[in-house]
PDB file of C-alpha atoms in Angstrom:
ATOM      1  CA  MET A  26       9.161  -5.797  12.190  1.00 96.00           C
ATOM      2  CA  LYS A  27       6.302  -7.728  10.614  1.00 97.00           C
ATOM      3  CA  PHE A  28       5.403  -9.008   7.165  1.00 98.00           C
ATOM      4  CA  ARG A  29       2.250  -7.432   5.730  1.00 98.00           C
ATOM      5  CA  PRO A  30       0.876  -9.472   2.830  1.00 97.00           C
ATOM      6  CA  CYS A  31      -0.759  -7.924  -0.224  1.00 96.00           C
ATOM      7  CA  ILE A  32      -3.513  -8.590  -2.730  1.00 97.00           C
ATOM      8  CA  ASP A  33      -3.128  -6.235  -5.695  1.00 94.00           C
ATOM      9  CA  ILE A  34      -6.067  -6.350  -8.098  1.00 95.00           C
ATOM     10  CA  HIS A  35      -6.008  -5.041 -11.672  1.00 92.00           C
ATOM     11  CA  ASN A  36      -8.535  -5.660 -14.449  1.00 93.00           C
ATOM     12  CA  GLY A  37     -10.358  -8.029 -12.113  1.00 95.00           C
ATOM     13  CA  LYS A  38      -7.287 -10.244 -11.568  1.00 95.00           C
ATOM     14  CA  VAL A  39      -4.815 -10.633  -8.713  1.00 96.00           C
ATOM     15  CA  LYS A  40      -1.558  -9.357 -10.185  1.00 90.00           C
ATOM     16  CA  GLN A  41       1.898  -8.093  -9.472  1.00 87.00           C
ATOM     17  CA  ILE A  42       2.864  -5.182 -11.701  1.00 77.00           C
ATOM     18  CA  VAL A  43       5.625  -2.651 -12.149  1.00 59.00           C
ATOM     19  CA  GLY A  44       4.031   0.199 -10.215  1.00 52.00           C
ATOM     20  CA  GLY A  45       5.477   3.008 -12.282  1.00 49.00           C
ATOM     21  CA  THR A  46       3.607   1.790 -15.379  1.00 47.00           C
ATOM     22  CA  LEU A  47       0.130   2.641 -14.038  1.00 50.00           C
ATOM     23  CA  ARG A  48      -1.744   5.357 -15.942  1.00 47.00           C
ATOM     24  CA  ASP A  49      -4.933   7.374 -15.433  1.00 45.00           C
ATOM     25  CA  TYR A  50      -6.240   6.482 -18.875  1.00 43.00           C
ATOM     26  CA  GLY A  51      -6.101   2.997 -20.302  1.00 45.00           C
ATOM     27  CA  ASP A  52      -5.643  -0.224 -18.387  1.00 52.00           C
ATOM     28  CA  ASP A  53      -2.368  -1.514 -19.793  1.00 52.00           C
ATOM     29  CA  VAL A  54       0.465  -2.083 -17.344  1.00 59.00           C
ATOM     30  CA  ARG A  55       3.704  -4.015 -17.260  1.00 71.00           C
ATOM     31  CA  GLU A  56       2.818  -7.280 -15.551  1.00 78.00           C
ATOM     32  CA  ASN A  57       5.155  -9.426 -13.480  1.00 80.00           C
ATOM     33  CA  PHE A  58       2.542 -12.031 -12.558  1.00 88.00           C
ATOM     34  CA  VAL A  59      -1.138 -12.755 -13.146  1.00 92.00           C
ATOM     35  CA  SER A  60      -2.695 -15.264 -10.758  1.00 93.00           C
ATOM     36  CA  GLU A  61      -5.073 -18.040 -11.707  1.00 93.00           C
ATOM     37  CA  GLN A  62      -6.527 -17.723  -8.183  1.00 97.00           C
ATOM     38  CA  ASP A  63      -8.991 -15.068  -7.067  1.00 97.00           C
ATOM     39  CA  ALA A  64      -8.577 -12.583  -4.248  1.00 98.00           C
ATOM     40  CA  GLY A  65     -10.529 -14.776  -1.854  1.00 98.00           C
ATOM     41  CA  PHE A  66      -7.921 -17.534  -2.219  1.00 98.00           C
ATOM     42  CA  TYR A  67      -5.154 -15.246  -0.966  1.00 98.00           C
ATOM     43  CA  ALA A  68      -7.332 -13.802   1.782  1.00 98.00           C
ATOM     44  CA  GLU A  69      -8.031 -17.321   3.033  1.00 98.00           C
ATOM     45  CA  MET A  70      -4.311 -18.129   2.959  1.00 98.00           C
ATOM     46  CA  TYR A  71      -3.399 -15.053   4.992  1.00 98.00           C
ATOM     47  CA  LYS A  72      -6.215 -15.752   7.433  1.00 98.00           C
ATOM     48  CA  LYS A  73      -5.062 -19.344   7.914  1.00 98.00           C
ATOM     49  CA  ASP A  74      -1.507 -18.175   8.518  1.00 98.00           C
ATOM     50  CA  GLY A  75      -2.560 -15.507  11.021  1.00 97.00           C
ATOM     51  CA  LEU A  76      -1.160 -12.584   9.031  1.00 98.00           C
ATOM     52  CA  LYS A  77      -2.955  -9.347   9.892  1.00 96.00           C
ATOM     53  CA  GLY A  78      -2.775  -5.880   8.414  1.00 96.00           C
ATOM     54  CA  GLY A  79      -2.345  -6.927   4.807  1.00 97.00           C
ATOM     55  CA  HIS A  80      -3.290  -4.616   1.959  1.00 97.00           C
ATOM     56  CA  VAL A  81      -5.960  -5.113  -0.692  1.00 97.00           C
ATOM     57  CA  ILE A  82      -5.272  -2.543  -3.414  1.00 94.00           C
ATOM     58  CA  LEU A  83      -7.608  -1.698  -6.308  1.00 95.00           C
ATOM     59  CA  LEU A  84      -5.351  -0.669  -9.181  1.00 90.00           C
ATOM     60  CA  ASN A  85      -8.081   0.386 -11.629  1.00 90.00           C
ATOM     61  CA  GLY A  86      -9.596   3.834 -11.488  1.00 87.00           C
ATOM     62  CA  SER A  87     -13.354   4.184 -11.132  1.00 89.00           C
ATOM     63  CA  ALA A  88     -13.692   5.159 -14.815  1.00 89.00           C
ATOM     64  CA  SER A  89     -12.169   1.882 -15.982  1.00 91.00           C
ATOM     65  CA  PRO A  90     -14.480  -0.716 -17.541  1.00 92.00           C
ATOM     66  CA  TYR A  91     -12.725  -3.240 -15.291  1.00 93.00           C
ATOM     67  CA  TYR A  92     -13.395  -1.311 -12.083  1.00 95.00           C
ATOM     68  CA  GLU A  93     -16.520  -3.151 -10.974  1.00 97.00           C
ATOM     69  CA  GLU A  94     -14.888  -6.558 -11.363  1.00 97.00           C
ATOM     70  CA  THR A  95     -11.796  -5.326  -9.525  1.00 97.00           C
ATOM     71  CA  LYS A  96     -14.011  -4.006  -6.750  1.00 98.00           C
ATOM     72  CA  ARG A  97     -15.928  -7.292  -6.595  1.00 98.00           C
ATOM     73  CA  GLN A  98     -12.680  -9.173  -6.109  1.00 98.00           C
ATOM     74  CA  ALA A  99     -11.666  -6.786  -3.339  1.00 98.00           C
ATOM     75  CA  LEU A 100     -14.977  -7.208  -1.524  1.00 98.00           C
ATOM     76  CA  THR A 101     -14.612 -10.985  -1.782  1.00 98.00           C
ATOM     77  CA  ALA A 102     -11.261 -10.782  -0.011  1.00 98.00           C
ATOM     78  CA  LEU A 103     -12.683  -8.540   2.732  1.00 98.00           C
ATOM     79  CA  ASN A 104     -15.573 -10.912   3.297  1.00 98.00           C
ATOM     80  CA  VAL A 105     -13.279 -13.939   3.571  1.00 98.00           C
ATOM     81  CA  TYR A 106     -10.952 -12.290   6.092  1.00 98.00           C
ATOM     82  CA  ARG A 107     -13.065  -9.773   7.964  1.00 98.00           C
ATOM     83  CA  GLU A 108     -11.080  -7.267  10.035  1.00 98.00           C
ATOM     84  CA  GLY A 109      -7.844  -8.854   8.829  1.00 98.00           C
ATOM     85  CA  LEU A 110      -7.178  -6.749   5.731  1.00 98.00           C
ATOM     86  CA  GLN A 111      -6.921  -3.072   4.860  1.00 98.00           C
ATOM     87  CA  ILE A 112      -8.167  -1.666   1.558  1.00 98.00           C
ATOM     88  CA  GLY A 113      -6.915   1.117  -0.679  1.00 96.00           C
ATOM     89  CA  GLY A 114      -7.433   2.489  -4.152  1.00 93.00           C
ATOM     90  CA  GLY A 115      -9.922   5.278  -4.809  1.00 93.00           C
ATOM     91  CA  ILE A 116     -11.002   5.618  -1.177  1.00 97.00           C
ATOM     92  CA  ASN A 117     -12.961   8.794  -0.508  1.00 96.00           C
ATOM     93  CA  LEU A 118     -15.668  10.269   1.690  1.00 96.00           C
ATOM     94  CA  GLU A 119     -18.430   8.477  -0.202  1.00 96.00           C
ATOM     95  CA  ASN A 120     -17.125   4.905  -0.018  1.00 97.00           C
ATOM     96  CA  ALA A 121     -14.866   4.705   3.063  1.00 98.00           C
ATOM     97  CA  LYS A 122     -17.626   3.706   5.479  1.00 98.00           C
ATOM     98  CA  ALA A 123     -18.987   1.072   3.091  1.00 98.00           C
ATOM     99  CA  TYR A 124     -15.609  -0.634   2.841  1.00 98.00           C
ATOM    100  CA  LEU A 125     -15.267  -0.691   6.625  1.00 98.00           C
ATOM    101  CA  GLU A 126     -18.734  -2.186   6.921  1.00 98.00           C
ATOM    102  CA  ALA A 127     -17.774  -4.745   4.255  1.00 98.00           C
ATOM    103  CA  GLY A 128     -15.021  -6.062   6.509  1.00 98.00           C
ATOM    104  CA  ALA A 129     -11.951  -3.881   6.042  1.00 98.00           C
ATOM    105  CA  SER A 130     -10.035  -3.227   9.242  1.00 98.00           C
ATOM    106  CA  HIS A 131      -8.761   0.095   7.838  1.00 98.00           C
ATOM    107  CA  VAL A 132      -9.046   2.200   4.703  1.00 98.00           C
ATOM    108  CA  ILE A 133      -5.891   3.400   2.949  1.00 98.00           C
ATOM    109  CA  VAL A 134      -6.067   6.858   1.398  1.00 96.00           C
ATOM    110  CA  THR A 135      -3.836   8.885  -0.913  1.00 91.00           C
ATOM    111  CA  SER A 136      -5.365  11.020  -3.645  1.00 90.00           C
ATOM    112  CA  PHE A 137      -8.433  12.144  -1.680  1.00 95.00           C
ATOM    113  CA  VAL A 138      -6.151  13.741   0.904  1.00 96.00           C
ATOM    114  CA  PHE A 139      -3.174  14.777  -1.205  1.00 93.00           C
ATOM    115  CA  LYS A 140      -4.803  16.971  -3.845  1.00 89.00           C
ATOM    116  CA  ASP A 141      -3.628  19.803  -6.071  1.00 88.00           C
ATOM    117  CA  GLY A 142      -0.062  19.365  -4.904  1.00 90.00           C
ATOM    118  CA  MET A 143      -0.721  19.708  -1.196  1.00 94.00           C
ATOM    119  CA  VAL A 144      -2.372  18.184   1.859  1.00 95.00           C
ATOM    120  CA  ASN A 145      -6.098  18.901   1.761  1.00 96.00           C
ATOM    121  CA  TYR A 146      -6.796  19.119   5.472  1.00 97.00           C
ATOM    122  CA  HIS A 147     -10.500  19.747   4.900  1.00 97.00           C
ATOM    123  CA  ASN A 148     -10.804  16.384   3.135  1.00 97.00           C
ATOM    124  CA  LEU A 149      -8.601  14.714   5.723  1.00 98.00           C
ATOM    125  CA  GLU A 150     -10.609  16.015   8.664  1.00 98.00           C
ATOM    126  CA  SER A 151     -13.885  15.092   6.947  1.00 98.00           C
ATOM    127  CA  LEU A 152     -12.626  11.567   6.369  1.00 98.00           C
ATOM    128  CA  VAL A 153     -11.472  11.142   9.965  1.00 98.00           C
ATOM    129  CA  ARG A 154     -14.971  12.044  11.128  1.00 98.00           C
ATOM    130  CA  VAL A 155     -16.283   9.100   9.084  1.00 97.00           C
ATOM    131  CA  THR A 156     -13.599   6.477   9.760  1.00 98.00           C
ATOM    132  CA  GLY A 157     -12.067   7.593  13.015  1.00 97.00           C
ATOM    133  CA  LYS A 158      -8.304   8.063  13.321  1.00 98.00           C
ATOM    134  CA  ASP A 159      -7.810   4.450  14.401  1.00 98.00           C
ATOM    135  CA  ARG A 160      -9.122   3.027  11.111  1.00 98.00           C
ATOM    136  CA  LEU A 161      -7.381   5.381   8.700  1.00 98.00           C
ATOM    137  CA  VAL A 162      -4.053   4.656   6.982  1.00 98.00           C
ATOM    138  CA  LEU A 163      -2.331   7.330   4.917  1.00 97.00           C
ATOM    139  CA  ASP A 164      -0.502   6.086   1.839  1.00 94.00           C
ATOM    140  CA  VAL A 165       2.441   8.430   1.408  1.00 95.00           C
ATOM    141  CA  SER A 166       3.831   6.651  -1.636  1.00 90.00           C
ATOM    142  CA  CYS A 167       6.734   8.586  -3.045  1.00 94.00           C
ATOM    143  CA  ARG A 168       9.171   9.113  -5.878  1.00 93.00           C
ATOM    144  CA  ARG A 169      12.518  10.832  -5.864  1.00 92.00           C
ATOM    145  CA  LYS A 170      12.948  14.232  -7.519  1.00 92.00           C
ATOM    146  CA  ASP A 171      15.800  16.724  -7.187  1.00 92.00           C
ATOM    147  CA  GLY A 172      17.381  14.656  -4.441  1.00 91.00           C
ATOM    148  CA  ARG A 173      14.264  14.421  -2.259  1.00 94.00           C
ATOM    149  CA  TYR A 174      11.275  12.116  -1.905  1.00 95.00           C
ATOM    150  CA  TYR A 175       7.878  13.612  -2.763  1.00 95.00           C
ATOM    151  CA  ILE A 176       4.428  12.141  -2.228  1.00 94.00           C
ATOM    152  CA  VAL A 177       2.836  11.064  -5.527  1.00 91.00           C
ATOM    153  CA  THR A 178      -0.864  10.561  -6.251  1.00 86.00           C
ATOM    154  CA  ASP A 179      -3.275   9.439  -8.973  1.00 77.00           C
ATOM    155  CA  ARG A 180      -1.870   5.944  -9.476  1.00 67.00           C
ATOM    156  CA  TRP A 181       1.591   7.312  -8.608  1.00 76.00           C
ATOM    157  CA  GLN A 182       1.810   9.601 -11.641  1.00 79.00           C
ATOM    158  CA  ARG A 183       1.512  13.081 -10.155  1.00 87.00           C
ATOM    159  CA  PHE A 184       4.051  14.690  -7.889  1.00 92.00           C
ATOM    160  CA  THR A 185       2.727  16.772  -5.021  1.00 93.00           C
ATOM    161  CA  ASP A 186       4.704  19.570  -3.395  1.00 93.00           C
ATOM    162  CA  VAL A 187       4.843  17.569  -0.160  1.00 93.00           C
ATOM    163  CA  SER A 188       8.330  16.223   0.497  1.00 94.00           C
ATOM    164  CA  LEU A 189       8.749  13.405   2.965  1.00 94.00           C
ATOM    165  CA  GLU A 190      10.322  14.808   6.090  1.00 94.00           C
ATOM    166  CA  GLU A 191      10.075  13.816   9.723  1.00 95.00           C
ATOM    167  CA  ALA A 192       7.913  16.855  10.561  1.00 96.00           C
ATOM    168  CA  VAL A 193       5.394  15.901   7.834  1.00 96.00           C
ATOM    169  CA  PHE A 194       4.978  12.397   9.228  1.00 97.00           C
ATOM    170  CA  TYR A 195       4.522  13.609  12.788  1.00 97.00           C
ATOM    171  CA  LYS A 196       1.939  16.203  11.764  1.00 97.00           C
ATOM    172  CA  LEU A 197      -0.067  13.731   9.688  1.00 97.00           C
ATOM    173  CA  SER A 198       0.073  11.153  12.480  1.00 98.00           C
ATOM    174  CA  ASP A 199      -2.462  13.269  14.366  1.00 97.00           C
ATOM    175  CA  TYR A 200      -5.039  12.098  11.806  1.00 98.00           C
ATOM    176  CA  CYS A 201      -4.200   8.430  11.142  1.00 98.00           C
ATOM    177  CA  SER A 202      -3.177   5.214  12.839  1.00 98.00           C
ATOM    178  CA  GLU A 203      -0.358   4.282  10.472  1.00 98.00           C
ATOM    179  CA  PHE A 204       1.401   4.922   7.177  1.00 98.00           C
ATOM    180  CA  LEU A 205       1.926   2.846   4.054  1.00 97.00           C
ATOM    181  CA  ILE A 206       4.968   3.911   2.049  1.00 96.00           C
ATOM    182  CA  HIS A 207       5.463   2.614  -1.485  1.00 91.00           C
ATOM    183  CA  ALA A 208       8.873   3.398  -2.933  1.00 91.00           C
ATOM    184  CA  VAL A 209       7.283   3.694  -6.368  1.00 87.00           C
ATOM    185  CA  ASP A 210      10.370   3.603  -8.556  1.00 84.00           C
ATOM    186  CA  ALA A 211      11.444   0.348  -6.877  1.00 80.00           C
ATOM    187  CA  GLU A 212       7.942  -1.159  -6.808  1.00 72.00           C
ATOM    188  CA  GLY A 213       7.614  -4.445  -8.670  1.00 63.00           C
ATOM    189  CA  LYS A 214      11.293  -4.660  -9.636  1.00 68.00           C
ATOM    190  CA  ALA A 215      12.730  -6.745  -6.759  1.00 71.00           C
ATOM    191  CA  LYS A 216      16.055  -4.942  -7.268  1.00 81.00           C
ATOM    192  CA  GLY A 217      16.615  -3.787  -3.693  1.00 90.00           C
ATOM    193  CA  ILE A 218      15.105  -1.280  -1.295  1.00 94.00           C
ATOM    194  CA  GLU A 219      15.359   2.514  -1.359  1.00 94.00           C
ATOM    195  CA  GLU A 220      17.947   2.760   1.398  1.00 95.00           C
ATOM    196  CA  GLU A 221      17.714   6.491   2.057  1.00 95.00           C
ATOM    197  CA  LEU A 222      13.946   6.222   2.413  1.00 96.00           C
ATOM    198  CA  ALA A 223      14.274   3.245   4.773  1.00 96.00           C
ATOM    199  CA  GLU A 224      16.721   5.197   6.901  1.00 96.00           C
ATOM    200  CA  LEU A 225      14.276   8.121   7.133  1.00 95.00           C
ATOM    201  CA  LEU A 226      11.498   5.789   8.257  1.00 97.00           C
ATOM    202  CA  GLY A 227      13.789   4.325  10.882  1.00 96.00           C
ATOM    203  CA  ARG A 228      14.124   7.726  12.516  1.00 96.00           C
ATOM    204  CA  LEU A 229      10.379   8.083  13.075  1.00 95.00           C
ATOM    205  CA  ALA A 230      10.188   6.634  16.548  1.00 89.00           C
ATOM    206  CA  GLY A 231       6.736   5.566  17.687  1.00 93.00           C
ATOM    207  CA  LEU A 232       4.979   5.754  14.308  1.00 97.00           C
ATOM    208  CA  LYS A 233       3.512   2.624  12.726  1.00 97.00           C
ATOM    209  CA  MET A 234       4.756   2.179   9.170  1.00 97.00           C
ATOM    210  CA  THR A 235       4.877  -0.364   6.368  1.00 98.00           C
ATOM    211  CA  TYR A 236       7.470  -0.144   3.597  1.00 97.00           C
ATOM    212  CA  ALA A 237       6.853  -1.535   0.111  1.00 93.00           C
ATOM    213  CA  GLY A 238       9.093  -1.558  -2.926  1.00 90.00           C
ATOM    214  CA  GLY A 239      12.082  -3.448  -4.234  1.00 89.00           C
ATOM    215  CA  ILE A 240      12.424  -6.280  -1.733  1.00 94.00           C
ATOM    216  CA  GLY A 241      13.792  -9.264  -3.630  1.00 93.00           C
ATOM    217  CA  THR A 242      15.986 -11.188  -1.207  1.00 95.00           C
ATOM    218  CA  MET A 243      16.318 -12.029   2.472  1.00 96.00           C
ATOM    219  CA  GLU A 244      19.300  -9.668   2.473  1.00 96.00           C
ATOM    220  CA  ASP A 245      16.973  -6.820   1.468  1.00 96.00           C
ATOM    221  CA  ILE A 246      14.756  -7.638   4.451  1.00 97.00           C
ATOM    222  CA  GLU A 247      17.747  -7.644   6.787  1.00 96.00           C
ATOM    223  CA  LYS A 248      18.909  -4.329   5.354  1.00 97.00           C
ATOM    224  CA  LEU A 249      15.451  -2.834   5.943  1.00 97.00           C
ATOM    225  CA  LYS A 250      15.523  -4.184   9.484  1.00 97.00           C
ATOM    226  CA  THR A 251      18.849  -2.469  10.115  1.00 97.00           C
ATOM    227  CA  LEU A 252      18.049   0.849   8.438  1.00 97.00           C
ATOM    228  CA  GLY A 253      14.511   0.873   9.869  1.00 97.00           C
ATOM    229  CA  ARG A 254      15.811   0.045  13.345  1.00 96.00           C
ATOM    230  CA  GLY A 255      13.513  -2.951  13.527  1.00 96.00           C
ATOM    231  CA  ALA A 256      10.439  -0.723  13.671  1.00 95.00           C
ATOM    232  CA  VAL A 257       9.301  -0.719  10.019  1.00 97.00           C
ATOM    233  CA  ASP A 258       6.951  -3.444   8.765  1.00 98.00           C
ATOM    234  CA  PHE A 259       7.295  -4.605   5.165  1.00 97.00           C
ATOM    235  CA  THR A 260       5.389  -6.079   2.275  1.00 96.00           C
ATOM    236  CA  VAL A 261       6.723  -8.243  -0.542  1.00 94.00           C
ATOM    237  CA  GLY A 262       4.949  -8.794  -3.836  1.00 90.00           C
ATOM    238  CA  SER A 263       6.605  -9.895  -7.069  1.00 88.00           C
ATOM    239  CA  ALA A 264       9.551 -11.559  -5.333  1.00 92.00           C
ATOM    240  CA  LEU A 265       7.353 -14.065  -3.439  1.00 95.00           C
ATOM    241  CA  ASP A 266       7.015 -17.574  -4.825  1.00 96.00           C
ATOM    242  CA  ILE A 267       3.213 -17.350  -4.490  1.00 96.00           C
ATOM    243  CA  PHE A 268       3.416 -14.544  -7.069  1.00 94.00           C
ATOM    244  CA  GLY A 269       5.936 -16.174  -9.378  1.00 91.00           C
ATOM    245  CA  GLY A 270       9.102 -15.066  -7.588  1.00 93.00           C
ATOM    246  CA  LYS A 271      11.834 -16.887  -5.696  1.00 93.00           C
ATOM    247  CA  LEU A 272      11.389 -15.785  -2.083  1.00 95.00           C
ATOM    248  CA  PRO A 273       9.614 -18.562  -0.161  1.00 97.00           C
ATOM    249  CA  TYR A 274       6.348 -17.405   1.340  1.00 97.00           C
ATOM    250  CA  SER A 275       6.770 -20.198   3.900  1.00 97.00           C
ATOM    251  CA  GLU A 276       9.765 -18.322   5.334  1.00 96.00           C
ATOM    252  CA  ILE A 277       8.495 -14.765   4.967  1.00 97.00           C
ATOM    253  CA  LYS A 278       5.223 -15.511   6.767  1.00 97.00           C
ATOM    254  CA  LYS A 279       7.222 -16.236   9.914  1.00 96.00           C
ATOM    255  CA  PHE A 280       7.712 -12.478  10.354  1.00 95.00           C
ATOM    256  CA  LYS A 281       4.537 -11.914  12.352  1.00 88.00           C
TER     257      LYS A 281
END
């Protein structure tokens, strides 16, 4: 069980937001924290501390007037910590290779693969031919509906018809090296983890996974460790003191 750091970028700034407030149109979100430091500052910190596999996430869509500045920040982070960070947010067939060449260790993909309510295997197979399985991460971020967790896309607004079940993970693992799972309704709230989701992830023996969403205390981390059977990595955002929270980064970074 390892800590995976994050650099979330919105409107050209490193931020922590309430994930469920993202929208396709407009760039207003509910903010928990806006950093005075740029993305390169955090990349340098993670590099110095030997934390690998962190996530740089572009939270603006490509149509946003802030997109280019958000992208510039992301590329700065990749350049500072080459091969140490993954990148996600609008990854597709046209830009995946460029991000890898810019220094990303992996690309993280959601909406390009999960389209029109289902898994688009044509897009997935095309992407694997560009990135290779070993450098592709599938973001299966999810929200609960009718008692089940469903993958959501397009800045976490749209439900697909793909429910998170063990068989789905194992099938998709043929195409990627690992999974990133945002519990969207808990994201940015630091009110505790989605326990049922953590328990599901703990049953997926042999798959590499990172859980995000709701971690606010050391007790939450211990609970994830128990439910995830020690096999699920985690990321913490708003709750960390480097992002305005109370959890000491100096302690969390020891999980490596």
